[in-house]
Each structure stands twice: as C-alpha cells, then as structure tokens.
Amino acid sequence: MATDRELRIRRELAATFRWTARLGWHEAVANHFSAMVDDHRFLLNPVGRHFARMTAGDLLLLDTADAGSGEVADGADITAWYLHAHVHAHVPRAKVILHTHMPYATTLACLDGYEFQMLDQNACRFFGRVAYDRDYGGMFMDDSEGDRVARLLGADNSVLLLGNHGVMVVGETVADAWDELYYFERACQLQVLALSTGRPLAVLGDDVAAVTAKQWHDYPHAAAQAHLDESMAILDADDPGYADLGARR
Ligand SMILES: [Zn+2]
C-alpha cells in the first residue's frame, strides 16, 4: 500500500516530466528522473514512455538495495538503472535526480574545457555547486559509471555537467530539483546566447557571485515549491492526466 508521501511524490515527479516535454527539454523516449520515497526505494520512469504521456501511476518503484546486483530492474532503462540506483545509494542528499540532454546545458557540456560562468543572477545561484564529468566513455552500461558519477558530485555539488552528453541535477525534494533544472537551463541559454555574439563576457567576480548565491538560498519565499505548485496547477487545468495513479499495464 503506497503511503501518502509516495503518492504525492508520484504526482510531483509526473508533473516535472510533462513540463520538461512542454519546454522541449526531453529526448524522444530517453532520459530519466527519479525520486526516493523512503530510505531505500525510489521512483523511476519506465523504459519507452514519452515524457509528455507520463502519469503518476506509470512510475516504477525500485530498490537501491538492488544496485550492484548486476541485474537491471524490470521495466527500467538500462542506463537509467545504472546511473540512478547507484547515485541514490551513494549520495544521501540526492533524494531526487533529474537527467536530461536539455539543449543549452548540453551545448555548454560540449565546449572544450568550458566552465559554467557567473554571468547573470540566475547563474550565481549555482556558485560553487557545478561539477564536471569530462571523461565521456559511452553510455552508462555497468555498475562502475554510477559510482564514478556519485564521486564527482562530492559533498556540495547539485549540478553535474556530463561532457559530450547532458546534465544531471540532484535535490532534496522534487520542487528543489525541478527549480534547479529550470534555472540551470535558463542560465545556460543565456550563456550560449552571450557567447554567440562574439563579444567579451562580463563575468561577475566570485565575491558578488557568492553573495548572490546566498541571497538565492536565503530568499524569504518558498519559491521552488511555489514554482512546482503553479506548474501542477497549470497541468490540473489543461493536462490533468499526469496525476492518474492507475497502473496502465
Ligand atoms: Zn543521457
């Protein structure tokens, strides 16, 4: 019997799939989002389902205890299993993991040696929290890759730019991770546009960036939760199927 907490997380995560498709940040039926519902079980999208059709009831309930078993969980995409099961198992603060190939972040991940710049207010939110995987070695097809990604996240990073591949964002709640994914892509969009002008970038200093990051962190409204709540309210009005808890298969 699913707990109220699991049911809420199912609806929240389903909403983020639908919004990712609305924003054009999805990739055919690939890419994957996951969220812990207790200390060892997590939700993950099933292989082959388009983000635009994802429902709360579609999400697989899997167990981190099976990470490292050498077997891919039933219904899971092989690369999703190896990445998400291991990161959830090894990074306790990564309660929610969102992995996309969203276009602007992925563009920056494909520039040789590129460092995410403190170029605008949105970028400063991520000061000191962006890590890089510059050793693309093909798709995640075995246990070692998930462990390596978990190490790269370290103690503080919430964004991992996956070189020649995409991005991974982790957070404590669906609202936190969704807000981070949204703002990271917006900041990356601005950086790609700024680079495209060929003019020198007006990069902010670390001192200003650090102050601005703290202001984001201490902001006196629960903006991330409001962002998710409003996103769900829009879907409730014109795409309410996301919240369907019935099993489809
Ligand atoms: Zn990927």
Short mmCIF file of N, CA, C and O in Angstrom, two decimals, residues 10-77:
data_model
loop_
_atom_site.label_atom_id
_atom_site.label_comp_id
_atom_site.label_asym_id
_atom_site.label_seq_id
_atom_site.Cartn_x
_atom_site.Cartn_y
_atom_site.Cartn_z
N ARG A 10 4.84 10.84 -6.43
CA ARG A 10 4.47 10.35 -7.77
C ARG A 10 3.85 11.47 -8.62
O ARG A 10 4.22 11.66 -9.79
N ARG A 11 2.90 12.20 -8.02
CA ARG A 11 2.24 13.27 -8.77
C ARG A 11 3.22 14.40 -9.11
O ARG A 11 3.22 14.93 -10.22
N GLU A 12 4.05 14.75 -8.12
CA GLU A 12 5.01 15.84 -8.36
C GLU A 12 6.00 15.47 -9.48
O GLU A 12 6.27 16.28 -10.38
N LEU A 13 6.53 14.25 -9.40
CA LEU A 13 7.51 13.85 -10.41
C LEU A 13 6.86 13.74 -11.79
O LEU A 13 7.45 14.15 -12.80
N ALA A 14 5.62 13.21 -11.84
CA ALA A 14 4.92 13.12 -13.12
C ALA A 14 4.75 14.50 -13.74
O ALA A 14 4.88 14.68 -14.96
N ALA A 15 4.47 15.50 -12.90
CA ALA A 15 4.31 16.87 -13.41
C ALA A 15 5.61 17.38 -14.03
O ALA A 15 5.59 18.07 -15.06
N THR A 16 6.74 17.03 -13.43
CA THR A 16 8.02 17.51 -13.98
C THR A 16 8.32 16.87 -15.34
O THR A 16 8.93 17.51 -16.20
N PHE A 17 7.90 15.61 -15.54
CA PHE A 17 8.07 15.01 -16.87
C PHE A 17 7.27 15.79 -17.91
O PHE A 17 7.77 16.11 -18.99
N ARG A 18 6.01 16.06 -17.58
CA ARG A 18 5.14 16.74 -18.56
C ARG A 18 5.68 18.14 -18.88
O ARG A 18 5.64 18.57 -20.02
N TRP A 19 6.18 18.83 -17.85
CA TRP A 19 6.70 20.17 -18.08
C TRP A 19 8.02 20.14 -18.86
O TRP A 19 8.29 21.01 -19.69
N THR A 20 8.82 19.14 -18.62
CA THR A 20 10.07 19.01 -19.38
C THR A 20 9.76 18.85 -20.86
O THR A 20 10.43 19.44 -21.73
N ALA A 21 8.71 18.06 -21.17
CA ALA A 21 8.30 17.92 -22.57
C ALA A 21 7.76 19.24 -23.11
O ALA A 21 8.06 19.63 -24.24
N ARG A 22 6.97 19.94 -22.31
CA ARG A 22 6.42 21.22 -22.76
C ARG A 22 7.52 22.21 -23.12
O ARG A 22 7.38 23.00 -24.06
N LEU A 23 8.59 22.16 -22.36
CA LEU A 23 9.68 23.11 -22.58
C LEU A 23 10.66 22.66 -23.66
O LEU A 23 11.60 23.37 -23.98
N GLY A 24 10.42 21.45 -24.20
CA GLY A 24 11.31 20.94 -25.26
C GLY A 24 12.64 20.45 -24.74
O GLY A 24 13.62 20.41 -25.48
N TRP A 25 12.69 20.06 -23.50
CA TRP A 25 13.94 19.61 -22.88
C TRP A 25 14.05 18.08 -22.83
O TRP A 25 15.00 17.55 -22.27
N HIS A 26 13.04 17.39 -23.39
CA HIS A 26 13.05 15.92 -23.40
C HIS A 26 13.83 15.43 -24.63
O HIS A 26 14.23 16.22 -25.48
N GLU A 27 14.01 14.10 -24.72
CA GLU A 27 14.77 13.50 -25.82
C GLU A 27 14.05 12.21 -26.21
O GLU A 27 14.28 11.16 -25.60
N ALA A 28 13.15 12.32 -27.22
CA ALA A 28 12.38 11.15 -27.66
C ALA A 28 11.79 10.42 -26.44
O ALA A 28 11.11 11.05 -25.64
N VAL A 29 12.06 9.12 -26.28
CA VAL A 29 11.58 8.42 -25.08
C VAL A 29 12.75 8.10 -24.14
O VAL A 29 12.66 7.23 -23.29
N ALA A 30 13.85 8.84 -24.31
CA ALA A 30 15.01 8.63 -23.44
C ALA A 30 14.98 9.63 -22.28
O ALA A 30 14.03 10.36 -22.11
N ASN A 31 16.03 9.64 -21.50
CA ASN A 31 16.24 10.47 -20.31
C ASN A 31 15.37 9.98 -19.14
O ASN A 31 14.38 9.28 -19.34
N HIS A 32 15.79 10.36 -17.93
CA HIS A 32 15.13 9.75 -16.76
C HIS A 32 15.20 10.62 -15.53
O HIS A 32 16.21 11.29 -15.29
N PHE A 33 14.11 10.58 -14.77
CA PHE A 33 14.01 11.29 -13.49
C PHE A 33 13.70 10.24 -12.42
O PHE A 33 12.93 9.31 -12.68
N SER A 34 14.23 10.45 -11.22
CA SER A 34 13.93 9.52 -10.13
C SER A 34 13.80 10.28 -8.81
O SER A 34 14.34 11.39 -8.68
N ALA A 35 13.11 9.68 -7.85
CA ALA A 35 12.92 10.31 -6.54
C ALA A 35 12.76 9.24 -5.48
O ALA A 35 11.98 8.30 -5.65
N MET A 36 13.50 9.41 -4.37
CA MET A 36 13.37 8.49 -3.25
C MET A 36 12.02 8.71 -2.57
O MET A 36 11.58 9.85 -2.40
N VAL A 37 11.36 7.61 -2.15
CA VAL A 37 10.12 7.74 -1.39
C VAL A 37 10.31 7.33 0.07
O VAL A 37 9.48 7.63 0.93
N ASP A 38 11.39 6.59 0.36
CA ASP A 38 11.76 6.28 1.75
C ASP A 38 13.27 6.08 1.75
O ASP A 38 13.96 6.55 0.84
N ASP A 39 13.81 5.37 2.74
CA ASP A 39 15.28 5.32 2.83
C ASP A 39 15.93 4.34 1.86
O ASP A 39 17.16 4.30 1.77
N HIS A 40 15.15 3.58 1.10
CA HIS A 40 15.81 2.67 0.15
C HIS A 40 15.06 2.50 -1.17
O HIS A 40 15.62 1.96 -2.13
N ARG A 41 13.81 2.97 -1.25
CA ARG A 41 13.06 2.77 -2.51
C ARG A 41 12.91 4.09 -3.26
O ARG A 41 12.78 5.15 -2.66
N PHE A 42 12.94 3.99 -4.59
CA PHE A 42 12.82 5.19 -5.41
C PHE A 42 11.94 4.95 -6.64
O PHE A 42 11.80 3.82 -7.11
N LEU A 43 11.36 6.04 -7.11
CA LEU A 43 10.53 6.03 -8.32
C LEU A 43 11.41 6.35 -9.52
O LEU A 43 12.33 7.17 -9.43
N LEU A 44 11.11 5.71 -10.66
CA LEU A 44 11.86 5.95 -11.91
C LEU A 44 10.90 5.77 -13.07
O LEU A 44 10.04 4.87 -13.03
N ASN A 45 11.07 6.59 -14.13
CA ASN A 45 10.20 6.41 -15.28
C ASN A 45 10.49 5.08 -15.98
O ASN A 45 11.65 4.65 -16.06
N PRO A 46 9.44 4.43 -16.50
CA PRO A 46 9.63 3.16 -17.20
C PRO A 46 10.26 3.37 -18.57
O PRO A 46 10.08 4.43 -19.19
N VAL A 47 10.98 2.39 -19.05
CA VAL A 47 11.63 2.49 -20.36
C VAL A 47 10.55 2.64 -21.45
O VAL A 47 9.49 2.04 -21.38
N GLY A 48 10.83 3.53 -22.41
CA GLY A 48 9.99 3.63 -23.59
C GLY A 48 8.78 4.53 -23.48
O GLY A 48 8.04 4.67 -24.46
N ARG A 49 8.55 5.17 -22.35
CA ARG A 49 7.37 6.04 -22.20
C ARG A 49 7.77 7.48 -22.44
O ARG A 49 8.73 7.98 -21.85
N HIS A 50 7.02 8.16 -23.31
CA HIS A 50 7.30 9.57 -23.62
C HIS A 50 6.99 10.45 -22.41
O HIS A 50 5.98 10.23 -21.73
N PHE A 51 7.85 11.44 -22.18
CA PHE A 51 7.64 12.34 -21.03
C PHE A 51 6.26 13.00 -21.09
O PHE A 51 5.66 13.27 -20.04
N ALA A 52 5.78 13.30 -22.28
CA ALA A 52 4.50 14.02 -22.41
C ALA A 52 3.31 13.19 -21.99
O ALA A 52 2.23 13.74 -21.77
N ARG A 53 3.47 11.85 -21.89
CA ARG A 53 2.36 10.97 -21.50
C ARG A 53 2.56 10.39 -20.11
O ARG A 53 1.75 9.59 -19.65
N MET A 54 3.63 10.75 -19.42
CA MET A 54 3.93 10.13 -18.13
C MET A 54 2.83 10.41 -17.12
O MET A 54 2.32 11.53 -17.04
N THR A 55 2.45 9.38 -16.35
CA THR A 55 1.49 9.56 -15.27
C THR A 55 2.12 9.15 -13.94
O THR A 55 3.11 8.40 -13.91
N ALA A 56 1.48 9.60 -12.88
CA ALA A 56 1.95 9.25 -11.53
C ALA A 56 1.97 7.74 -11.34
O ALA A 56 2.87 7.19 -10.69
N GLY A 57 1.00 7.06 -11.93
CA GLY A 57 0.91 5.61 -11.78
C GLY A 57 1.90 4.84 -12.63
O GLY A 57 2.14 3.65 -12.38
N ASP A 58 2.45 5.48 -13.65
CA ASP A 58 3.42 4.80 -14.53
C ASP A 58 4.75 4.53 -13.84
O ASP A 58 5.50 3.64 -14.25
N LEU A 59 5.10 5.33 -12.85
CA LEU A 59 6.47 5.33 -12.32
C LEU A 59 6.77 4.02 -11.60
O LEU A 59 6.00 3.56 -10.77
N LEU A 60 7.93 3.45 -11.92
CA LEU A 60 8.37 2.20 -11.30
C LEU A 60 8.81 2.48 -9.87
O LEU A 60 9.39 3.53 -9.59
N LEU A 61 8.56 1.53 -8.97
CA LEU A 61 9.07 1.62 -7.60
C LEU A 61 10.18 0.60 -7.45
O LEU A 61 9.93 -0.61 -7.48
N LEU A 62 11.42 1.09 -7.33
CA LEU A 62 12.61 0.23 -7.34
C LEU A 62 13.37 0.36 -6.02
O LEU A 62 13.07 1.24 -5.21
N ASP A 63 14.37 -0.50 -5.84
CA ASP A 63 15.06 -0.57 -4.55
C ASP A 63 16.56 -0.37 -4.75
O ASP A 63 17.18 -1.09 -5.54
N THR A 64 17.14 0.59 -4.01
CA THR A 64 18.58 0.83 -4.14
C THR A 64 19.40 -0.39 -3.67
O THR A 64 20.56 -0.53 -4.04
N ALA A 65 18.77 -1.25 -2.86
CA ALA A 65 19.48 -2.44 -2.39
C ALA A 65 19.86 -3.35 -3.56
O ALA A 65 20.77 -4.17 -3.44
N ASP A 66 19.18 -3.17 -4.70
CA ASP A 66 19.47 -4.00 -5.87
C ASP A 66 20.59 -3.42 -6.74
O ASP A 66 20.99 -4.04 -7.72
N ALA A 67 21.06 -2.21 -6.38
CA ALA A 67 22.19 -1.63 -7.12
C ALA A 67 23.41 -2.53 -6.91
O ALA A 67 23.69 -2.95 -5.79
N GLY A 68 24.12 -2.81 -7.97
CA GLY A 68 25.30 -3.66 -7.83
C GLY A 68 25.00 -5.14 -7.96
O GLY A 68 25.91 -5.96 -7.89
N SER A 69 23.73 -5.48 -8.15
CA SER A 69 23.37 -6.89 -8.27
C SER A 69 23.78 -7.46 -9.62
O SER A 69 23.79 -8.68 -9.82
N GLY A 70 24.09 -6.54 -10.58
CA GLY A 70 24.42 -6.99 -11.92
C GLY A 70 23.19 -7.16 -12.79
O GLY A 70 23.29 -7.37 -14.00
N GLU A 71 22.00 -7.07 -12.19
CA GLU A 71 20.75 -7.22 -12.93
C GLU A 71 20.09 -5.85 -13.06
O GLU A 71 20.09 -5.06 -12.12
N VAL A 72 19.49 -5.58 -14.21
CA VAL A 72 18.73 -4.35 -14.41
C VAL A 72 17.29 -4.60 -13.95
O VAL A 72 16.69 -5.63 -14.28
N ALA A 73 16.76 -3.67 -13.13
CA ALA A 73 15.41 -3.84 -12.60
C ALA A 73 14.39 -3.94 -13.73
O ALA A 73 14.52 -3.26 -14.76
N ASP A 74 13.36 -4.76 -13.54
CA ASP A 74 12.30 -4.94 -14.54
C ASP A 74 11.66 -3.60 -14.90
O ASP A 74 11.28 -2.83 -14.01
N GLY A 75 11.55 -3.35 -16.19
CA GLY A 75 10.85 -2.15 -16.66
C GLY A 75 11.71 -0.91 -16.74
O GLY A 75 11.27 0.12 -17.25
N ALA A 76 12.94 -0.98 -16.22
CA ALA A 76 13.81 0.20 -16.21
C ALA A 76 14.70 0.22 -17.45
O ALA A 76 15.11 -0.84 -17.94
N ASP A 77 15.01 1.40 -17.92
CA ASP A 77 16.02 1.57 -18.96
C ASP A 77 17.39 1.21 -18.36
O ASP A 77 17.68 1.58 -17.22
#
